[in-house]
Amino acid sequence: MNRLFLLAASGVLLAQTTDIAEDRIRAHVKFLSSDLMEGRGVGTRGERLATEYIATQFALIGAKPAGDRGTYFQRVPMVGATTQSSATLAAAGASQTVSFKWLDEFVGVSQLQQPVDQFDAEAIFVGHGIVAPEFQWDDFKGVDVKGKVLVLFTNEPPSEDPKFFGGPALTYYGRWTYKYEEAARHGAKAVLIIHTTPTAGYGYDVVRSSWGKEDPQLKLAASQPALAFAGWLTKEAGEKLAGMAGKKVDELLSAANSRDFHPTPLGIRIRANIPTKVRQIESRNVAAIIPGSDAGLESQAVIFSAHWDHLGIGTPVRGDSIYNGAVDNATGCAILMELAHAWAALEHKPRRSAVFLAVTAEEAGMRGSEYYAEHPIVPLGKTALDLNFDGFYPFGRTKDMEITGADRTTAWPVVQEAARRMNVTLKPEAHPEQGHYYRSDHFSFAHAGVPAFSINQGSDYYGKPAGYGEKVFQEFNEKHYHQPSDEYRDDWDFAGMEEAARFGFVIATTVANQDKLPTWKPGDEFLAARERSGVH
Ligand SMILES: [Zn+2]
């Protein structure tokens, strides 16, 4: 299906047709999620097949290779680290030593990427472990924590004020990934997060099941700081630890919520032996570029991204061991390829270039996009925007879209205008306190300062009764999410994906033609990173 769009670009009206068709999206999804692709596991034959397919599509379209040495591939070296079940962790106080039980009381992994890892270091409580100058918040207060084990909580100081840690919405400072990064920057030996269900937003069983297996990490660069142990303790284990210092977990947490908090030595040593199985993993992102038409702006680009990986071959469910990942994320890859196709078909190319990036290892914690942000093909200060596509339901068109994070950027008017033209309602984020914004590949770009967000379908379907969207979401989530049954079906409706692709296309072509690069709005947690990259 072709539709005509009128795009306002820098005050010039530009007529362009967008050649975006649901049938091609369907064909890509069908192929990428077929059993032949073996679930597209990182470092497997399925990876080679799927990434070759995407690269071949880019070549057929006429998009140029943007990877290493003239290829479509950007090598992503990774290390899989698995903590062995013989791991031990103990707290030694003046009068007693308490040992914690692997999985039942503590989980975690070494980031050193070495087979053995032992330490014996002083424990210090650092509250939320946050340094956020824009909110005048510093849990470290200049205390030297080098070589120490930091005990802390995940999440952030509670707030109702949107200008202070995002109010009820989670900011990146509240994510556990931030805690480990900040601790490593301070030269800490290890981190123990005391789990509580309210601070984590989920029960300890979720922590246990996601940490009790191989952790795929980006290969450490020389002299890059890393933790000997990035771990979690259950609340009960936390009580034992706090008790040895004459304290209670809830007391520690309320102390952490004060701006006047000061790091507190616990008078305890943490002794650990963390035997780790280490495996080298070679993976790759797929990258193509279509050059811009303006000699002055061609070196700048908009980026479209989607993760190609899924869970590969795993535990069989009802006799099926291939985790096909049709919705997650053959759909996003199909949209990515269709966008490249449409961009290549434009008679008048936008002024800036367009990069099409299929990233690896999203399921392992967004490692492929993280690697890209550390090794960008177009410098971050010349990257206008990242639009990410991840997980589309094949149930038809929706009247709404969820574009969380877009309103935090100066590209917001472009998004609003695209929505107005396409008669799309912009749906507010359903659960900002859960921080979903920080759990998809666009976040790797935002973290590095690039305005970035995902285009997500809404829930108000054309021709369907109220509540239908919520119902199909719940059903998919319960029955098929990360299961072998996330499989292609001929009766799927791809019209919603066509619409999402079109919506992203309008936004990106408009931004690619604007005079100024977008940035983050004043007060945003990512503005400083944007300014460091050279965009003001
Ligand atoms: Zn997934």
XYZ file of C-alpha atoms and ligand atoms in Angstrom:
537
model
C 0.000 0.000 0.000
C 1.320 3.425 -0.892
C 0.211 6.666 0.588
C 1.220 10.190 -0.166
C 2.700 12.370 2.502
C 3.389 16.046 2.570
C 6.349 16.834 4.721
C 7.180 20.272 5.960
C 10.949 20.550 6.005
C 12.696 23.733 7.068
C 9.719 25.701 5.853
C 9.803 24.039 2.427
C 6.929 21.802 1.453
C 8.294 18.598 0.095
C 6.080 15.977 -1.523
C 7.353 12.447 -1.027
C 5.718 9.072 -1.334
C 6.585 6.488 1.243
C 6.941 3.047 -0.166
C 6.165 1.067 3.003
C 4.188 -2.139 2.599
C 2.872 -4.569 5.192
C 3.369 -7.531 2.844
C 7.140 -7.074 2.831
C 7.129 -6.700 6.626
C 5.216 -9.972 6.806
C 7.707 -11.743 4.526
C 10.685 -10.620 6.630
C 9.001 -11.666 9.892
C 8.066 -15.052 8.453
C 11.615 -15.768 7.334
C 13.481 -14.361 10.373
C 11.287 -16.262 12.808
C 11.266 -19.550 10.913
C 12.758 -22.640 12.584
C 15.647 -22.376 10.097
C 16.914 -19.351 12.078
C 17.119 -21.504 15.219
C 15.824 -18.692 17.433
C 18.633 -16.274 16.493
C 20.699 -16.958 19.610
C 23.787 -14.798 20.151
C 26.979 -16.531 19.009
C 25.118 -19.357 17.211
C 24.582 -20.475 13.629
C 21.185 -18.781 13.846
C 23.015 -15.493 14.421
C 25.078 -15.954 11.272
C 22.010 -16.803 9.188
C 19.866 -13.952 10.483
C 22.578 -11.294 10.250
C 23.532 -12.456 6.719
C 19.881 -12.175 5.743
C 19.577 -8.621 7.079
C 22.859 -7.580 5.456
C 21.729 -9.093 2.155
C 18.463 -7.163 2.314
C 20.400 -3.942 2.921
C 22.597 -4.730 -0.085
C 19.604 -5.476 -2.318
C 18.000 -2.196 -1.278
C 21.181 -0.330 -2.204
C 22.022 0.819 1.334
C 25.795 1.047 1.786
C 27.799 -1.077 4.229
C 28.530 0.872 7.435
C 30.280 -1.815 9.499
C 33.923 -2.820 9.958
C 36.276 -2.582 6.960
C 33.648 -2.020 4.297
C 31.272 -4.751 5.513
C 27.736 -4.593 6.890
C 28.967 -6.043 10.202
C 30.241 -4.380 13.348
C 32.057 -6.946 15.441
C 30.828 -7.075 19.074
C 33.248 -8.987 21.326
C 31.558 -10.312 24.448
C 32.347 -12.520 27.408
C 29.809 -14.844 28.974
C 30.361 -15.097 32.753
C 28.604 -17.775 34.795
C 28.964 -17.798 38.564
C 29.497 -21.362 39.717
C 27.138 -22.751 42.355
C 30.088 -23.227 44.730
C 30.227 -19.421 45.165
C 30.478 -18.306 48.787
C 29.796 -14.987 50.451
C 30.176 -14.227 54.151
C 30.038 -11.220 56.432
C 32.606 -11.156 59.223
C 31.995 -8.867 62.198
C 33.872 -8.405 65.469
C 32.124 -11.289 67.217
C 30.536 -13.439 64.512
C 30.621 -14.494 60.871
C 27.452 -15.037 58.846
C 27.531 -17.038 55.613
C 24.991 -16.486 52.869
C 23.608 -19.202 50.610
C 24.056 -18.922 46.823
C 20.735 -18.274 45.041
C 18.622 -18.548 48.201
C 20.248 -15.531 49.842
C 22.545 -13.944 47.267
C 23.109 -13.842 43.517
C 25.429 -11.934 41.262
C 28.335 -12.124 38.909
C 31.930 -11.029 38.607
C 32.629 -8.410 35.964
C 36.362 -9.128 35.901
C 35.977 -11.756 33.160
C 38.449 -14.080 34.882
C 37.922 -17.669 36.031
C 38.593 -17.125 39.779
C 37.752 -14.221 41.950
C 38.249 -13.914 45.701
C 38.143 -10.898 47.926
C 38.029 -9.813 51.539
C 37.065 -6.171 51.879
C 35.430 -3.689 54.191
C 31.666 -3.066 53.765
C 30.296 0.450 53.593
C 26.657 1.471 53.258
C 26.226 4.134 50.548
C 22.435 4.630 50.546
C 21.133 4.690 46.970
C 24.673 4.991 45.574
C 23.690 8.008 43.453
C 25.680 11.007 42.269
C 23.259 13.364 40.443
C 24.574 16.938 40.299
C 21.436 18.197 38.498
C 19.372 17.209 41.555
C 22.058 18.319 44.052
C 22.327 14.751 45.256
C 25.538 12.926 46.225
C 25.448 9.763 48.307
C 29.242 9.489 48.367
C 30.012 12.969 49.792
C 33.612 12.648 48.702
C 34.250 9.520 50.830
C 36.887 7.247 49.295
C 35.263 3.849 48.650
C 38.102 2.426 46.592
C 38.509 -1.308 47.169
C 35.414 -1.485 49.405
C 32.203 -3.461 49.159
C 29.325 -1.035 48.673
C 26.039 -1.999 50.282
C 23.135 -0.066 48.786
C 19.530 -0.005 47.624
C 18.230 0.126 44.096
C 15.683 2.804 43.041
C 16.029 6.479 43.986
C 14.862 8.992 46.603
C 11.026 9.065 46.529
C 9.611 12.220 44.988
C 6.354 13.736 43.803
C 8.165 16.619 42.094
C 8.804 15.857 38.394
C 11.883 18.111 38.572
C 13.415 15.960 41.307
C 14.362 12.454 40.117
C 11.460 12.542 37.669
C 8.822 12.583 40.428
C 6.998 9.228 40.563
C 8.662 8.195 37.261
C 11.917 6.276 37.549
C 15.077 7.934 36.224
C 18.186 6.037 35.226
C 19.680 6.781 38.663
C 17.149 4.340 40.062
C 18.158 1.390 37.887
C 20.410 -1.299 39.318
C 22.641 -1.107 36.227
C 23.462 2.502 37.179
C 24.426 1.432 40.727
C 27.042 -0.990 39.427
C 28.380 1.536 36.893
C 28.686 4.316 39.471
C 30.340 1.986 41.991
C 32.871 0.868 39.373
C 33.619 4.521 38.557
C 34.409 5.034 42.254
C 36.821 2.095 42.187
C 34.678 -0.100 44.462
C 35.621 -3.765 44.848
C 32.053 -5.075 44.814
C 28.405 -4.104 45.263
C 25.680 -5.809 47.254
C 22.190 -4.475 46.565
C 19.796 -5.245 49.396
C 16.639 -6.349 47.627
C 13.269 -5.124 48.783
C 10.191 -5.638 46.636
C 9.155 -1.955 46.746
C 12.606 -0.633 45.748
C 13.203 -3.235 43.016
C 9.629 -3.188 41.710
C 9.590 -6.997 41.606
C 10.127 -9.929 43.918
C 13.457 -11.605 44.683
C 12.403 -14.611 42.550
C 12.803 -12.388 39.461
C 16.304 -11.377 40.568
C 17.191 -14.974 41.330
C 16.044 -16.393 38.005
C 17.669 -13.680 35.892
C 21.004 -13.837 37.743
C 21.394 -17.542 38.261
C 22.690 -18.071 34.704
C 25.294 -16.857 32.206
C 25.737 -13.082 32.120
C 26.848 -11.885 28.672
C 29.083 -8.841 29.161
C 30.863 -6.623 26.664
C 34.534 -7.518 26.667
C 36.369 -5.182 29.049
C 38.659 -2.627 27.478
C 42.187 -2.374 28.934
C 42.125 -0.469 32.260
C 38.318 -0.273 32.285
C 37.109 -0.394 35.920
C 35.035 -3.462 36.799
C 33.526 -4.989 39.927
C 34.832 -8.226 41.392
C 31.218 -8.938 42.274
C 27.991 -7.222 41.228
C 25.429 -8.844 43.474
C 22.127 -8.824 45.278
C 21.157 -9.942 48.788
C 17.620 -10.905 49.797
C 15.982 -8.597 52.303
C 16.366 -11.324 54.959
C 20.092 -11.637 54.227
C 20.226 -7.832 54.293
C 18.652 -7.906 57.781
C 21.371 -10.280 58.981
C 24.047 -7.998 57.546
C 22.423 -4.844 58.949
C 21.905 -6.603 62.293
C 25.652 -7.199 62.616
C 26.026 -3.415 62.466
C 23.184 -2.956 64.971
C 20.779 -1.699 62.325
C 17.623 -2.683 60.453
C 17.053 -2.613 56.671
C 14.151 -0.160 56.952
C 16.303 2.195 59.056
C 19.029 2.067 56.420
C 16.494 2.786 53.686
C 14.999 5.803 55.433
C 18.494 7.173 56.085
C 19.214 6.715 52.356
C 16.209 8.848 51.423
C 17.763 11.954 52.994
C 19.868 14.411 51.038
C 22.126 14.672 54.117
C 22.914 10.964 53.965
C 26.580 10.183 54.575
C 28.290 6.861 53.735
C 28.327 4.603 56.808
C 31.082 2.017 57.422
C 29.357 -1.107 58.749
C 32.320 -2.447 60.747
C 32.044 -5.685 58.749
C 34.291 -7.406 56.232
C 32.799 -9.207 53.240
C 34.653 -12.381 52.311
C 33.786 -13.942 48.999
C 34.919 -16.655 46.667
C 33.230 -16.335 43.285
C 34.408 -19.058 40.904
C 33.347 -18.031 37.428
C 33.087 -19.897 34.162
C 34.206 -17.580 31.376
C 33.360 -18.000 27.685
C 34.425 -15.751 24.796
C 31.515 -14.816 22.519
C 31.859 -13.197 19.106
C 28.750 -11.432 17.947
C 27.886 -8.626 15.569
C 25.617 -5.703 14.808
C 24.444 -5.191 11.213
C 24.782 -1.618 9.922
C 23.953 0.126 6.658
C 23.865 3.776 5.662
C 22.047 5.820 3.034
C 23.890 9.111 2.535
C 22.164 12.454 2.919
C 21.736 14.940 0.084
C 23.226 18.030 1.749
C 27.012 18.295 1.538
C 27.046 20.236 4.816
C 24.830 17.837 6.792
C 25.643 14.487 5.179
C 28.142 13.677 7.943
C 25.233 13.772 10.416
C 22.620 11.040 10.636
C 19.382 9.759 12.043
C 19.511 6.152 13.248
C 16.876 3.461 13.116
C 17.545 0.478 15.380
C 16.044 -2.914 16.180
C 17.555 -5.938 17.910
C 17.901 -9.045 15.776
C 18.705 -11.488 18.561
C 16.350 -13.716 20.491
C 16.840 -16.636 22.875
C 18.027 -19.332 20.439
C 17.420 -22.996 21.193
C 16.559 -23.705 24.815
C 14.459 -25.706 27.243
C 11.680 -27.421 25.267
C 8.101 -26.380 25.991
C 5.520 -28.892 24.737
C 8.163 -30.487 22.525
C 9.346 -27.224 20.924
C 12.856 -26.016 21.771
C 13.208 -23.204 19.204
C 12.526 -19.776 20.653
C 11.535 -18.196 17.325
C 11.052 -14.635 18.556
C 8.567 -13.610 15.879
C 7.081 -10.685 17.794
C 10.317 -10.289 19.791
C 11.925 -9.030 17.568
C 11.580 -10.249 13.995
C 8.873 -7.576 13.779
C 11.235 -4.697 14.633
C 13.890 -6.025 12.215
C 11.292 -6.296 9.465
C 10.256 -2.694 10.069
C 13.938 -1.667 10.051
C 14.497 -3.306 6.649
C 11.289 -1.838 5.289
C 12.367 1.633 6.456
C 15.704 1.198 4.659
C 13.783 0.144 1.582
C 11.532 3.224 1.766
C 14.461 5.581 2.438
C 16.404 4.163 -0.511
C 13.329 4.648 -2.712
C 13.077 8.389 -1.942
C 13.693 10.417 -5.029
C 14.899 13.387 -2.973
C 17.007 12.117 -0.092
C 16.757 13.997 3.201
C 19.669 16.292 4.020
C 21.174 14.103 6.744
C 22.186 10.480 6.250
C 20.213 7.546 7.654
C 21.816 4.615 9.486
C 19.968 1.302 9.767
C 21.244 -0.709 12.705
C 20.225 -4.244 13.679
C 21.822 -4.797 17.091
C 22.809 -7.974 18.882
C 22.328 -9.160 22.465
C 19.360 -7.058 23.538
C 18.011 -10.029 25.447
C 21.326 -10.128 27.326
C 20.933 -6.559 28.565
C 21.116 -4.372 25.438
C 24.782 -5.203 24.867
C 24.808 -4.644 21.083
C 23.405 -1.124 21.326
C 25.684 -0.398 24.305
C 28.653 -1.454 22.174
C 27.459 0.699 19.298
C 27.144 3.750 21.587
C 30.754 3.164 22.684
C 31.898 2.619 19.071
C 29.538 4.773 17.018
C 29.717 4.695 13.217
C 28.494 8.295 13.036
C 29.919 10.347 15.953
C 27.316 10.761 18.733
C 27.570 14.542 18.483
C 26.519 14.221 14.848
C 23.716 11.764 15.514
C 20.362 13.517 15.385
C 18.105 10.848 16.828
C 17.669 7.133 17.381
C 14.284 5.590 16.651
C 14.020 2.049 17.967
C 11.540 -0.705 17.096
C 11.006 -3.629 19.456
C 8.139 -6.083 19.692
C 5.028 -5.398 17.621
C 1.783 -7.280 17.997
C 0.263 -8.574 14.756
C -3.310 -7.743 15.675
C -3.956 -4.786 13.389
C -3.801 -1.007 13.467
C -4.169 1.034 16.598
C -5.501 4.562 16.859
C -2.721 5.350 19.340
C 1.035 4.970 19.724
C 3.243 5.006 22.823
C 6.375 7.088 22.273
C 7.770 7.285 25.805
C 10.636 9.712 26.196
C 10.009 11.699 23.015
C 8.479 14.544 25.037
C 11.793 14.942 26.861
C 13.546 15.882 23.605
C 13.370 18.917 21.335
C 12.115 16.550 18.589
C 8.772 16.444 20.428
C 6.986 18.960 18.144
C 7.970 16.813 15.149
C 6.445 13.757 16.834
C 3.276 15.694 17.677
C 2.992 16.976 14.120
C 3.491 13.475 12.677
C 0.779 12.190 15.020
C -1.575 14.985 13.968
C -1.021 14.291 10.262
C -1.490 10.568 10.670
C -4.434 10.943 13.019
C -2.600 9.038 15.749
C -3.209 9.677 19.446
C -0.054 9.787 21.581
C -0.626 7.521 24.539
C 1.053 8.430 27.841
C 3.301 5.803 29.413
C 1.205 3.393 31.446
C 3.689 2.703 34.291
C 6.435 5.363 34.418
C 7.488 4.173 37.895
C 8.626 0.865 36.361
C 11.174 2.586 34.164
C 10.465 0.708 30.919
C 12.169 3.542 29.085
C 15.497 2.269 30.457
C 15.001 -1.293 29.246
C 15.063 -1.056 25.457
C 17.885 -0.419 22.983
C 17.121 3.276 22.440
C 18.275 3.767 26.034
C 21.899 2.977 25.092
C 21.745 6.028 22.828
C 20.003 8.229 25.412
C 22.601 7.246 28.023
C 25.264 8.491 25.598
C 23.305 11.736 25.094
C 21.564 11.047 21.771
C 17.826 11.886 21.751
C 16.265 8.445 21.462
C 12.988 6.658 21.907
C 11.066 3.644 20.702
C 8.000 3.703 18.510
C 5.484 1.420 20.199
C 1.966 0.519 19.220
C -0.828 1.707 21.453
C -3.740 -0.407 22.639
C -6.793 1.155 20.997
C -7.358 -1.090 17.951
C -9.466 -0.114 14.957
C -12.656 -2.150 14.714
C -12.194 -3.779 18.112
C -14.136 -3.273 21.349
C -12.701 -1.300 24.280
C -10.367 -3.438 26.349
C -9.271 -5.569 23.378
C -5.745 -4.127 23.374
C -5.231 -4.855 27.067
C -6.633 -8.362 26.585
C -4.312 -9.329 23.691
C -1.369 -7.798 25.550
C -2.070 -9.855 28.690
C -2.622 -12.978 26.632
C 0.581 -12.615 24.654
C 2.553 -11.767 27.770
C 1.324 -14.810 29.682
C 1.384 -17.405 26.908
C 4.026 -16.426 24.363
C 6.468 -13.798 25.691
C 9.964 -15.385 25.645
C 8.413 -18.780 24.878
C 8.929 -21.106 21.876
C 5.322 -20.269 20.945
C 6.254 -16.694 19.905
C 5.889 -17.979 16.329
C 4.698 -16.569 13.018
C 1.125 -17.296 11.937
C -0.437 -16.750 8.535
C -3.509 -15.142 10.073
C -1.453 -12.295 11.595
C -2.356 -8.740 10.635
C 0.648 -6.512 9.839
C -1.241 -3.244 9.211
C -0.201 -1.866 12.622
C 3.456 -2.458 11.808
C 3.106 -0.687 8.502
C 1.595 2.218 10.405
C 4.393 2.249 12.995
C 7.029 2.179 10.234
C 5.304 5.045 8.473
C 5.114 7.039 11.695
C 8.839 6.554 12.343
C 9.605 7.424 8.742
C 7.768 10.748 8.932
C 9.534 11.662 12.191
C 13.001 10.682 10.943
C 12.750 12.301 7.508
C 11.568 15.527 9.134
C 14.386 15.518 11.711
C 16.894 14.622 8.968
C 15.871 17.792 7.127
C 15.796 20.247 10.042
C 18.469 22.904 10.418
C 19.358 22.044 14.018
C 20.132 18.749 15.706
C 17.619 17.764 18.376
C 18.724 17.616 22.007
C 17.295 16.971 25.478
C 15.155 19.578 27.156
C 16.654 21.641 30.018
C 16.845 19.732 33.312
C 16.829 16.333 31.635
C 19.159 13.680 33.056
C 20.687 13.099 29.580
C 21.334 16.736 28.624
C 24.834 16.783 30.134
C 25.872 13.769 28.030
C 24.487 15.471 24.915
C 26.484 18.608 25.653
C 29.639 16.538 26.251
C 29.156 15.069 22.754
C 29.315 18.599 21.339
C 25.640 19.417 20.731
C 24.265 22.528 22.456
Zn 12.806 -10.168 24.472
